[in-house]
């Protein structure tokens, strides 16, 4: 579905292809405690939001609007 709306030369396509998000998530899991505090937002999701903020020059509010 993603590829129907995003052109193949878009930076988002490159990011999905070039960054191993699953491996990154597994690496970051060791830094999060499952039994302390509130459940964390996925670190990979946070990194993807930061990527979108940087790539498209978005504010925090604009980037997190997609979470609601």
Short mmCIF file of C-alpha atoms in Angstrom, two decimals:
data_model
loop_
_atom_site.label_atom_id
_atom_site.label_comp_id
_atom_site.label_asym_id
_atom_site.label_seq_id
_atom_site.Cartn_x
_atom_site.Cartn_y
_atom_site.Cartn_z
CA UNK A 1 0.00 0.00 0.00
CA UNK A 2 2.85 2.38 0.89
CA UNK A 3 4.36 2.07 -2.57
CA UNK A 4 1.08 3.10 -4.22
CA UNK A 5 1.31 6.56 -2.67
CA UNK A 6 5.02 7.23 -2.34
CA UNK A 7 7.21 7.62 -5.44
CA UNK A 8 10.16 5.20 -5.68
CA UNK A 9 12.73 8.01 -5.50
CA UNK A 10 11.31 9.46 -2.25
CA UNK A 11 13.68 9.47 0.78
CA UNK A 12 11.13 7.42 2.74
CA UNK A 13 11.57 4.53 0.32
CA UNK A 14 15.35 4.77 0.71
CA UNK A 15 15.01 4.80 4.51
CA UNK A 16 12.86 1.67 4.48
CA UNK A 17 15.31 -0.06 2.17
CA UNK A 18 18.60 1.09 3.70
CA UNK A 19 17.87 1.10 7.44
CA UNK A 20 17.32 -2.21 9.19
CA UNK A 21 14.61 -0.94 11.54
CA UNK A 22 13.98 -4.38 13.05
CA UNK A 23 17.60 -4.90 14.02
CA UNK A 24 17.76 -1.37 15.38
CA UNK A 25 14.69 -2.08 17.51
CA UNK A 26 16.23 -5.25 18.90
CA UNK A 27 19.41 -3.37 19.77
CA UNK A 28 17.48 -0.62 21.58
CA UNK A 29 15.21 -3.02 23.52
CA UNK A 30 17.97 -3.76 26.01
CA UNK A 31 17.87 -0.12 27.16
CA UNK A 32 14.16 -0.22 28.09
CA UNK A 33 12.66 -1.76 31.21
CA UNK A 34 9.34 -3.55 30.82
CA UNK A 35 8.54 -3.43 34.54
CA UNK A 36 9.42 0.16 35.49
CA UNK A 37 7.37 3.26 34.80
CA UNK A 38 4.83 3.64 32.05
CA UNK A 39 5.10 1.45 28.95
CA UNK A 40 7.49 3.09 26.51
CA UNK A 41 6.62 4.15 23.00
CA UNK A 42 8.54 1.92 20.64
CA UNK A 43 12.07 3.33 20.23
CA UNK A 44 11.89 2.55 16.52
CA UNK A 45 8.69 4.56 16.24
CA UNK A 46 10.42 7.49 17.97
CA UNK A 47 13.37 7.27 15.59
CA UNK A 48 11.05 7.16 12.58
CA UNK A 49 9.31 10.29 13.87
CA UNK A 50 12.68 12.01 14.28
CA UNK A 51 13.57 10.99 10.74
CA UNK A 52 10.31 12.53 9.47
CA UNK A 53 10.90 15.71 11.50
CA UNK A 54 14.38 16.13 10.07
CA UNK A 55 13.53 15.13 6.50
CA UNK A 56 10.49 17.37 6.20
CA UNK A 57 11.47 20.12 8.67
CA UNK A 58 8.48 19.44 10.92
CA UNK A 59 7.82 20.70 14.43
CA UNK A 60 7.24 18.24 17.28
CA UNK A 61 3.54 18.97 17.07
CA UNK A 62 3.38 18.35 13.31
CA UNK A 63 5.29 15.08 13.59
CA UNK A 64 3.27 13.72 16.51
CA UNK A 65 -0.05 14.67 14.93
CA UNK A 66 0.20 11.40 13.01
CA UNK A 67 0.12 9.45 16.30
CA UNK A 68 -3.42 10.52 17.21
#
